[in-house]
Amino acid sequence: MFSGESTVIAMDEMFQIARPPPRPMQGGGGSGRFDVSKVVERPYFDDVFPRNVTAIVGQETVLKCRIKHIGDRTVSWMRKRDLHILTSSIFTYTGDGRFGVLHPEASDEWNLRIEYIQKRDAGIYECQVNTEPKINMAFMLNV
């Protein structure tokens, strides 16, 4: 049987994720069995892409964000200097048409594309996942 006080710690890439232990199945007559298919992995960032990116004025750049085990959660990109939400899921929420999200079908990448880079685009951008609590990864764009 499992104690409600124990915690299982798993290492995924470089992130430590704490999850509760699996619970015994209902109606199992106290057998202590649990349904493995009900165990849900928490989302985490696959930190394989550069997070300090240098772009050239007038060119296009892409900030690459990969999230594993996203499930039904939503990914958003935010510009920190003005807390402006640029994209959420596959939708763009800025009037500046230079910004957009690149999400290949069946992919775990949610990339922010910025066309015709300008000096004012320099700064910190965040890739966010709407977990509770929210998880995010910051990217520094240098122009």
PDB file of N, CA and C in Angstrom, residues 30-116:
ATOM      1  N   GLY A  30      -8.939  -3.001  -1.382  1.00  0.00           N
ATOM      2  CA  GLY A  30      -7.765  -2.787  -0.560  1.00  0.00           C
ATOM      3  C   GLY A  30      -6.540  -3.522  -1.051  1.00  0.00           C
ATOM      4  N   SER A  31      -6.545  -3.909  -2.320  1.00  0.00           N
ATOM      5  CA  SER A  31      -5.422  -4.681  -2.852  1.00  0.00           C
ATOM      6  C   SER A  31      -4.191  -3.827  -3.089  1.00  0.00           C
ATOM      7  N   GLY A  32      -4.360  -2.490  -3.090  1.00  0.00           N
ATOM      8  CA  GLY A  32      -3.215  -1.618  -3.319  1.00  0.00           C
ATOM      9  C   GLY A  32      -2.849  -1.472  -4.783  1.00  0.00           C
ATOM     10  N   ARG A  33      -3.656  -2.013  -5.695  1.00  0.00           N
ATOM     11  CA  ARG A  33      -3.372  -1.879  -7.127  1.00  0.00           C
ATOM     12  C   ARG A  33      -3.674  -0.453  -7.581  1.00  0.00           C
ATOM     13  N   PHE A  34      -2.978  -0.002  -8.617  1.00  0.00           N
ATOM     14  CA  PHE A  34      -3.273   1.301  -9.194  1.00  0.00           C
ATOM     15  C   PHE A  34      -3.253   1.195 -10.705  1.00  0.00           C
ATOM     16  N   ASP A  35      -3.955   2.134 -11.334  1.00  0.00           N
ATOM     17  CA  ASP A  35      -4.104   2.141 -12.788  1.00  0.00           C
ATOM     18  C   ASP A  35      -3.022   3.038 -13.379  1.00  0.00           C
ATOM     19  N   VAL A  36      -1.994   2.433 -13.979  1.00  0.00           N
ATOM     20  CA  VAL A  36      -0.867   3.179 -14.544  1.00  0.00           C
ATOM     21  C   VAL A  36      -1.327   4.114 -15.656  1.00  0.00           C
ATOM     22  N   SER A  37      -2.389   3.761 -16.383  1.00  0.00           N
ATOM     23  CA  SER A  37      -2.864   4.605 -17.485  1.00  0.00           C
ATOM     24  C   SER A  37      -3.395   5.939 -16.988  1.00  0.00           C
ATOM     25  N   LYS A  38      -3.670   6.057 -15.691  1.00  0.00           N
ATOM     26  CA  LYS A  38      -4.185   7.304 -15.130  1.00  0.00           C
ATOM     27  C   LYS A  38      -3.070   8.254 -14.692  1.00  0.00           C
ATOM     28  N   VAL A  39      -1.832   7.796 -14.683  1.00  0.00           N
ATOM     29  CA  VAL A  39      -0.710   8.637 -14.289  1.00  0.00           C
ATOM     30  C   VAL A  39      -0.425   9.622 -15.418  1.00  0.00           C
ATOM     31  N   VAL A  40      -0.431  10.922 -15.103  1.00  0.00           N
ATOM     32  CA  VAL A  40      -0.234  11.967 -16.099  1.00  0.00           C
ATOM     33  C   VAL A  40       1.098  12.663 -15.837  1.00  0.00           C
ATOM     34  N   GLU A  41       1.927  12.759 -16.866  1.00  0.00           N
ATOM     35  CA  GLU A  41       3.204  13.466 -16.741  1.00  0.00           C
ATOM     36  C   GLU A  41       2.947  14.971 -16.735  1.00  0.00           C
ATOM     37  N   ARG A  42       3.693  15.682 -15.923  1.00  0.00           N
ATOM     38  CA  ARG A  42       3.594  17.140 -15.915  1.00  0.00           C
ATOM     39  C   ARG A  42       4.423  17.704 -17.056  1.00  0.00           C
ATOM     40  N   PRO A  43       3.981  18.827 -17.641  1.00  0.00           N
ATOM     41  CA  PRO A  43       4.772  19.450 -18.707  1.00  0.00           C
ATOM     42  C   PRO A  43       6.110  19.961 -18.170  1.00  0.00           C
ATOM     43  N   TYR A  44       7.115  19.938 -19.036  1.00  0.00           N
ATOM     44  CA  TYR A  44       8.400  20.531 -18.695  1.00  0.00           C
ATOM     45  C   TYR A  44       9.070  21.015 -19.974  1.00  0.00           C
ATOM     46  N   PHE A  45       9.974  21.989 -19.836  1.00  0.00           N
ATOM     47  CA  PHE A  45      10.708  22.540 -20.970  1.00  0.00           C
ATOM     48  C   PHE A  45      11.893  21.643 -21.297  1.00  0.00           C
ATOM     49  N   ASP A  46      12.033  21.342 -22.563  1.00  0.00           N
ATOM     50  CA  ASP A  46      13.189  20.600 -23.060  1.00  0.00           C
ATOM     51  C   ASP A  46      14.209  21.669 -23.458  1.00  0.00           C
ATOM     52  N   ASP A  47      15.132  21.949 -22.563  1.00  0.00           N
ATOM     53  CA  ASP A  47      16.038  23.098 -22.691  1.00  0.00           C
ATOM     54  C   ASP A  47      17.208  22.779 -23.626  1.00  0.00           C
ATOM     55  N   VAL A  48      16.909  22.638 -24.920  1.00  0.00           N
ATOM     56  CA  VAL A  48      17.946  22.269 -25.890  1.00  0.00           C
ATOM     57  C   VAL A  48      18.290  23.409 -26.850  1.00  0.00           C
ATOM     58  N   PHE A  49      17.487  24.464 -26.856  1.00  0.00           N
ATOM     59  CA  PHE A  49      17.716  25.569 -27.785  1.00  0.00           C
ATOM     60  C   PHE A  49      18.346  26.756 -27.053  1.00  0.00           C
ATOM     61  N   PRO A  50      19.084  27.603 -27.782  1.00  0.00           N
ATOM     62  CA  PRO A  50      19.685  28.787 -27.153  1.00  0.00           C
ATOM     63  C   PRO A  50      18.612  29.700 -26.559  1.00  0.00           C
ATOM     64  N   ARG A  51      18.920  30.262 -25.395  1.00  0.00           N
ATOM     65  CA  ARG A  51      17.995  31.208 -24.773  1.00  0.00           C
ATOM     66  C   ARG A  51      18.547  32.623 -24.780  1.00  0.00           C
ATOM     67  N   ASN A  52      19.751  32.791 -25.295  1.00  0.00           N
ATOM     68  CA  ASN A  52      20.343  34.107 -25.506  1.00  0.00           C
ATOM     69  C   ASN A  52      20.587  34.209 -27.006  1.00  0.00           C
ATOM     70  N   VAL A  53      19.702  34.942 -27.687  1.00  0.00           N
ATOM     71  CA  VAL A  53      19.681  34.963 -29.152  1.00  0.00           C
ATOM     72  C   VAL A  53      20.045  36.357 -29.645  1.00  0.00           C
ATOM     73  N   THR A  54      20.910  36.423 -30.647  1.00  0.00           N
ATOM     74  CA  THR A  54      21.275  37.698 -31.271  1.00  0.00           C
ATOM     75  C   THR A  54      20.706  37.736 -32.679  1.00  0.00           C
ATOM     76  N   ALA A  55      20.017  38.837 -32.981  1.00  0.00           N
ATOM     77  CA  ALA A  55      19.386  39.002 -34.289  1.00  0.00           C
ATOM     78  C   ALA A  55      19.926  40.258 -34.961  1.00  0.00           C
ATOM     79  N   ILE A  56      19.750  40.321 -36.273  1.00  0.00           N
ATOM     80  CA  ILE A  56      20.220  41.450 -37.077  1.00  0.00           C
ATOM     81  C   ILE A  56      19.016  42.262 -37.534  1.00  0.00           C
ATOM     82  N   VAL A  57      19.120  43.582 -37.413  1.00  0.00           N
ATOM     83  CA  VAL A  57      18.043  44.473 -37.845  1.00  0.00           C
ATOM     84  C   VAL A  57      17.643  44.138 -39.280  1.00  0.00           C
ATOM     85  N   GLY A  58      16.324  44.031 -39.490  1.00  0.00           N
ATOM     86  CA  GLY A  58      15.794  43.757 -40.821  1.00  0.00           C
ATOM     87  C   GLY A  58      15.649  42.284 -41.152  1.00  0.00           C
ATOM     88  N   GLN A  59      16.286  41.420 -40.374  1.00  0.00           N
ATOM     89  CA  GLN A  59      16.212  39.977 -40.621  1.00  0.00           C
ATOM     90  C   GLN A  59      15.059  39.364 -39.814  1.00  0.00           C
ATOM     91  N   GLU A  60      14.852  38.058 -40.005  1.00  0.00           N
ATOM     92  CA  GLU A  60      13.872  37.300 -39.223  1.00  0.00           C
ATOM     93  C   GLU A  60      14.620  36.483 -38.182  1.00  0.00           C
ATOM     94  N   THR A  61      14.000  36.301 -37.023  1.00  0.00           N
ATOM     95  CA  THR A  61      14.570  35.407 -36.017  1.00  0.00           C
ATOM     96  C   THR A  61      13.465  34.557 -35.420  1.00  0.00           C
ATOM     97  N   VAL A  62      13.850  33.430 -34.862  1.00  0.00           N
ATOM     98  CA  VAL A  62      12.901  32.515 -34.237  1.00  0.00           C
ATOM     99  C   VAL A  62      13.424  32.145 -32.852  1.00  0.00           C
ATOM    100  N   LEU A  63      12.596  32.358 -31.839  1.00  0.00           N
ATOM    101  CA  LEU A  63      12.900  31.913 -30.482  1.00  0.00           C
ATOM    102  C   LEU A  63      12.231  30.555 -30.323  1.00  0.00           C
ATOM    103  N   LYS A  64      13.032  29.523 -30.052  1.00  0.00           N
ATOM    104  CA  LYS A  64      12.535  28.147 -30.069  1.00  0.00           C
ATOM    105  C   LYS A  64      12.259  27.636 -28.659  1.00  0.00           C
ATOM    106  N   CYS A  65      11.030  27.166 -28.465  1.00  0.00           N
ATOM    107  CA  CYS A  65      10.582  26.656 -27.175  1.00  0.00           C
ATOM    108  C   CYS A  65       9.973  25.271 -27.378  1.00  0.00           C
ATOM    109  N   ARG A  66      10.532  24.280 -26.687  1.00  0.00           N
ATOM    110  CA  ARG A  66      10.019  22.905 -26.790  1.00  0.00           C
ATOM    111  C   ARG A  66       9.511  22.476 -25.420  1.00  0.00           C
ATOM    112  N   ILE A  67       8.267  21.982 -25.404  1.00  0.00           N
ATOM    113  CA  ILE A  67       7.641  21.539 -24.166  1.00  0.00           C
ATOM    114  C   ILE A  67       7.237  20.077 -24.296  1.00  0.00           C
ATOM    115  N   LYS A  68       7.649  19.279 -23.338  1.00  0.00           N
ATOM    116  CA  LYS A  68       7.306  17.856 -23.304  1.00  0.00           C
ATOM    117  C   LYS A  68       6.080  17.643 -22.415  1.00  0.00           C
ATOM    118  N   HIS A  69       5.280  16.658 -22.754  1.00  0.00           N
ATOM    119  CA  HIS A  69       4.091  16.264 -21.985  1.00  0.00           C
ATOM    120  C   HIS A  69       3.129  17.429 -21.790  1.00  0.00           C
ATOM    121  N   ILE A  70       2.850  18.172 -22.857  1.00  0.00           N
ATOM    122  CA  ILE A  70       1.995  19.353 -22.747  1.00  0.00           C
ATOM    123  C   ILE A  70       0.530  19.002 -22.506  1.00  0.00           C
ATOM    124  N   GLY A  71       0.089  17.848 -22.986  1.00  0.00           N
ATOM    125  CA  GLY A  71      -1.309  17.460 -22.793  1.00  0.00           C
ATOM    126  C   GLY A  71      -2.244  18.476 -23.415  1.00  0.00           C
ATOM    127  N   ASP A  72      -3.254  18.899 -22.661  1.00  0.00           N
ATOM    128  CA  ASP A  72      -4.239  19.849 -23.184  1.00  0.00           C
ATOM    129  C   ASP A  72      -3.952  21.281 -22.739  1.00  0.00           C
ATOM    130  N   ARG A  73      -2.745  21.538 -22.301  1.00  0.00           N
ATOM    131  CA  ARG A  73      -2.397  22.877 -21.823  1.00  0.00           C
ATOM    132  C   ARG A  73      -2.099  23.823 -22.982  1.00  0.00           C
ATOM    133  N   THR A  74      -2.068  25.107 -22.686  1.00  0.00           N
ATOM    134  CA  THR A  74      -1.861  26.141 -23.694  1.00  0.00           C
ATOM    135  C   THR A  74      -0.501  26.797 -23.507  1.00  0.00           C
ATOM    136  N   VAL A  75       0.175  27.055 -24.630  1.00  0.00           N
ATOM    137  CA  VAL A  75       1.463  27.749 -24.619  1.00  0.00           C
ATOM    138  C   VAL A  75       1.239  29.179 -25.097  1.00  0.00           C
ATOM    139  N   SER A  76       1.834  30.128 -24.395  1.00  0.00           N
ATOM    140  CA  SER A  76       1.753  31.542 -24.773  1.00  0.00           C
ATOM    141  C   SER A  76       3.153  32.131 -24.807  1.00  0.00           C
ATOM    142  N   TRP A  77       3.322  33.169 -25.628  1.00  0.00           N
ATOM    143  CA  TRP A  77       4.559  33.951 -25.658  1.00  0.00           C
ATOM    144  C   TRP A  77       4.228  35.353 -25.164  1.00  0.00           C
ATOM    145  N   MET A  78       5.065  35.867 -24.253  1.00  0.00           N
ATOM    146  CA  MET A  78       4.858  37.195 -23.702  1.00  0.00           C
ATOM    147  C   MET A  78       6.141  38.012 -23.811  1.00  0.00           C
ATOM    148  N   ARG A  79       5.979  39.304 -24.130  1.00  0.00           N
ATOM    149  CA  ARG A  79       7.106  40.243 -24.125  1.00  0.00           C
ATOM    150  C   ARG A  79       7.127  40.880 -22.742  1.00  0.00           C
ATOM    151  N   LYS A  80       8.238  40.733 -22.021  1.00  0.00           N
ATOM    152  CA  LYS A  80       8.314  41.163 -20.627  1.00  0.00           C
ATOM    153  C   LYS A  80       8.282  42.675 -20.436  1.00  0.00           C
ATOM    154  N   ARG A  81       8.868  43.436 -21.366  1.00  0.00           N
ATOM    155  CA  ARG A  81       9.000  44.881 -21.114  1.00  0.00           C
ATOM    156  C   ARG A  81       7.658  45.563 -20.917  1.00  0.00           C
ATOM    157  N   ASP A  82       6.624  45.085 -21.615  1.00  0.00           N
ATOM    158  CA  ASP A  82       5.298  45.686 -21.475  1.00  0.00           C
ATOM    159  C   ASP A  82       4.236  44.660 -21.081  1.00  0.00           C
ATOM    160  N   LEU A  83       4.675  43.435 -20.728  1.00  0.00           N
ATOM    161  CA  LEU A  83       3.790  42.343 -20.334  1.00  0.00           C
ATOM    162  C   LEU A  83       2.721  42.051 -21.387  1.00  0.00           C
ATOM    163  N   HIS A  84       3.081  42.249 -22.645  1.00  0.00           N
ATOM    164  CA  HIS A  84       2.144  42.039 -23.752  1.00  0.00           C
ATOM    165  C   HIS A  84       2.129  40.564 -24.150  1.00  0.00           C
ATOM    166  N   ILE A  85       0.944  39.949 -24.145  1.00  0.00           N
ATOM    167  CA  ILE A  85       0.812  38.578 -24.639  1.00  0.00           C
ATOM    168  C   ILE A  85       0.820  38.651 -26.156  1.00  0.00           C
ATOM    169  N   LEU A  86       1.810  38.022 -26.762  1.00  0.00           N
ATOM    170  CA  LEU A  86       1.975  38.065 -28.215  1.00  0.00           C
ATOM    171  C   LEU A  86       1.201  36.951 -28.897  1.00  0.00           C
ATOM    172  N   THR A  87       1.283  35.738 -28.326  1.00  0.00           N
ATOM    173  CA  THR A  87       0.575  34.590 -28.897  1.00  0.00           C
ATOM    174  C   THR A  87       0.030  33.726 -27.768  1.00  0.00           C
ATOM    175  N   SER A  88      -1.023  32.996 -28.079  1.00  0.00           N
ATOM    176  CA  SER A  88      -1.566  31.992 -27.177  1.00  0.00           C
ATOM    177  C   SER A  88      -2.099  30.875 -28.051  1.00  0.00           C
ATOM    178  N   SER A  89      -1.591  29.676 -27.819  1.00  0.00           N
ATOM    179  CA  SER A  89      -1.857  28.540 -28.698  1.00  0.00           C
ATOM    180  C   SER A  89      -1.362  28.926 -30.093  1.00  0.00           C
ATOM    181  N   ILE A  90      -2.180  28.755 -31.113  1.00  0.00           N
ATOM    182  CA  ILE A  90      -1.747  29.100 -32.475  1.00  0.00           C
ATOM    183  C   ILE A  90      -2.211  30.494 -32.883  1.00  0.00           C
ATOM    184  N   PHE A  91      -2.778  31.240 -31.941  1.00  0.00           N
ATOM    185  CA  PHE A  91      -3.346  32.551 -32.241  1.00  0.00           C
ATOM    186  C   PHE A  91      -2.391  33.679 -31.857  1.00  0.00           C
ATOM    187  N   THR A  92      -2.401  34.750 -32.652  1.00  0.00           N
ATOM    188  CA  THR A  92      -1.566  35.923 -32.410  1.00  0.00           C
ATOM    189  C   THR A  92      -2.437  37.020 -31.813  1.00  0.00           C
ATOM    190  N   TYR A  93      -1.963  37.636 -30.724  1.00  0.00           N
ATOM    191  CA  TYR A  93      -2.730  38.657 -30.011  1.00  0.00           C
ATOM    192  C   TYR A  93      -2.023  40.005 -30.005  1.00  0.00           C
ATOM    193  N   THR A  94      -1.367  40.314 -31.087  1.00  0.00           N
ATOM    194  CA  THR A  94      -0.749  41.629 -31.213  1.00  0.00           C
ATOM    195  C   THR A  94      -1.076  42.171 -32.590  1.00  0.00           C
ATOM    196  N   GLY A  95      -1.228  43.481 -32.666  1.00  0.00           N
ATOM    197  CA  GLY A  95      -1.496  44.119 -33.949  1.00  0.00           C
ATOM    198  C   GLY A  95      -0.249  44.200 -34.819  1.00  0.00           C
ATOM    199  N   ASP A  96       0.896  43.887 -34.240  1.00  0.00           N
ATOM    200  CA  ASP A  96       2.157  43.927 -34.979  1.00  0.00           C
ATOM    201  C   ASP A  96       2.303  42.617 -35.750  1.00  0.00           C
ATOM    202  N   GLY A  97       2.045  42.671 -37.043  1.00  0.00           N
ATOM    203  CA  GLY A  97       2.049  41.492 -37.901  1.00  0.00           C
ATOM    204  C   GLY A  97       3.401  40.817 -38.059  1.00  0.00           C
ATOM    205  N   ARG A  98       4.454  41.389 -37.486  1.00  0.00           N
ATOM    206  CA  ARG A  98       5.781  40.773 -37.573  1.00  0.00           C
ATOM    207  C   ARG A  98       5.912  39.567 -36.646  1.00  0.00           C
ATOM    208  N   PHE A  99       5.003  39.471 -35.665  1.00  0.00           N
ATOM    209  CA  PHE A  99       5.055  38.399 -34.672  1.00  0.00           C
ATOM    210  C   PHE A  99       4.082  37.287 -35.029  1.00  0.00           C
ATOM    211  N   GLY A 100       4.507  36.057 -34.794  1.00  0.00           N
ATOM    212  CA  GLY A 100       3.630  34.912 -35.017  1.00  0.00           C
ATOM    213  C   GLY A 100       4.220  33.674 -34.375  1.00  0.00           C
ATOM    214  N   VAL A 101       3.384  32.661 -34.222  1.00  0.00           N
ATOM    215  CA  VAL A 101       3.834  31.404 -33.626  1.00  0.00           C
ATOM    216  C   VAL A 101       4.030  30.372 -34.728  1.00  0.00           C
ATOM    217  N   LEU A 102       5.076  29.577 -34.585  1.00  0.00           N
ATOM    218  CA  LEU A 102       5.338  28.453 -35.486  1.00  0.00           C
ATOM    219  C   LEU A 102       5.176  27.180 -34.665  1.00  0.00           C
ATOM    220  N   HIS A 103       4.170  26.391 -35.014  1.00  0.00           N
ATOM    221  CA  HIS A 103       3.925  25.131 -34.305  1.00  0.00           C
ATOM    222  C   HIS A 103       3.613  24.049 -35.333  1.00  0.00           C
ATOM    223  N   PRO A 104       4.652  23.332 -35.780  1.00  0.00           N
ATOM    224  CA  PRO A 104       4.405  22.239 -36.729  1.00  0.00           C
ATOM    225  C   PRO A 104       3.436  21.217 -36.127  1.00  0.00           C
ATOM    226  N   GLU A 105       2.536  20.706 -36.949  1.00  0.00           N
ATOM    227  CA  GLU A 105       1.541  19.741 -36.491  1.00  0.00           C
ATOM    228  C   GLU A 105       2.209  18.543 -35.808  1.00  0.00           C
ATOM    229  N   ALA A 106       1.626  18.113 -34.703  1.00  0.00           N
ATOM    230  CA  ALA A 106       2.107  16.968 -33.914  1.00  0.00           C
ATOM    231  C   ALA A 106       3.509  17.192 -33.345  1.00  0.00           C
ATOM    232  N   SER A 107       3.912  18.441 -33.221  1.00  0.00           N
ATOM    233  CA  SER A 107       5.233  18.787 -32.705  1.00  0.00           C
ATOM    234  C   SER A 107       5.112  19.260 -31.261  1.00  0.00           C
ATOM    235  N   ASP A 108       6.208  19.200 -30.521  1.00  0.00           N
ATOM    236  CA  ASP A 108       6.226  19.757 -29.171  1.00  0.00           C
ATOM    237  C   ASP A 108       6.951  21.104 -29.145  1.00  0.00           C
ATOM    238  N   GLU A 109       7.149  21.698 -30.328  1.00  0.00           N
ATOM    239  CA  GLU A 109       7.783  23.017 -30.431  1.00  0.00           C
ATOM    240  C   GLU A 109       6.729  24.108 -30.592  1.00  0.00           C
ATOM    241  N   TRP A 110       6.926  25.182 -29.843  1.00  0.00           N
ATOM    242  CA  TRP A 110       6.083  26.374 -29.911  1.00  0.00           C
ATOM    243  C   TRP A 110       7.045  27.554 -30.046  1.00  0.00           C
ATOM    244  N   ASN A 111       7.339  27.935 -31.277  1.00  0.00           N
ATOM    245  CA  ASN A 111       8.384  28.911 -31.560  1.00  0.00           C
ATOM    246  C   ASN A 111       7.789  30.274 -31.884  1.00  0.00           C
ATOM    247  N   LEU A 112       8.443  31.317 -31.400  1.00  0.00           N
ATOM    248  CA  LEU A 112       8.020  32.684 -31.695  1.00  0.00           C
ATOM    249  C   LEU A 112       8.843  33.208 -32.860  1.00  0.00           C
ATOM    250  N   ARG A 113       8.161  33.574 -33.954  1.00  0.00           N
ATOM    251  CA  ARG A 113       8.828  34.136 -35.126  1.00  0.00           C
ATOM    252  C   ARG A 113       8.645  35.653 -35.092  1.00  0.00           C
ATOM    253  N   ILE A 114       9.747  36.363 -35.302  1.00  0.00           N
ATOM    254  CA  ILE A 114       9.700  37.822 -35.406  1.00  0.00           C
ATOM    255  C   ILE A 114      10.348  38.188 -36.729  1.00  0.00           C
ATOM    256  N   GLU A 115       9.572  38.820 -37.606  1.00  0.00           N
ATOM    257  CA  GLU A 115      10.090  39.224 -38.915  1.00  0.00           C
ATOM    258  C   GLU A 115      10.569  40.674 -38.852  1.00  0.00           C
ATOM    259  N   TYR A 116      11.451  41.019 -39.767  1.00  0.00           N
ATOM    260  CA  TYR A 116      11.943  42.404 -39.903  1.00  0.00           C
ATOM    261  C   TYR A 116      12.327  42.990 -38.537  1.00  0.00           C
TER     262      TYR A 116
END
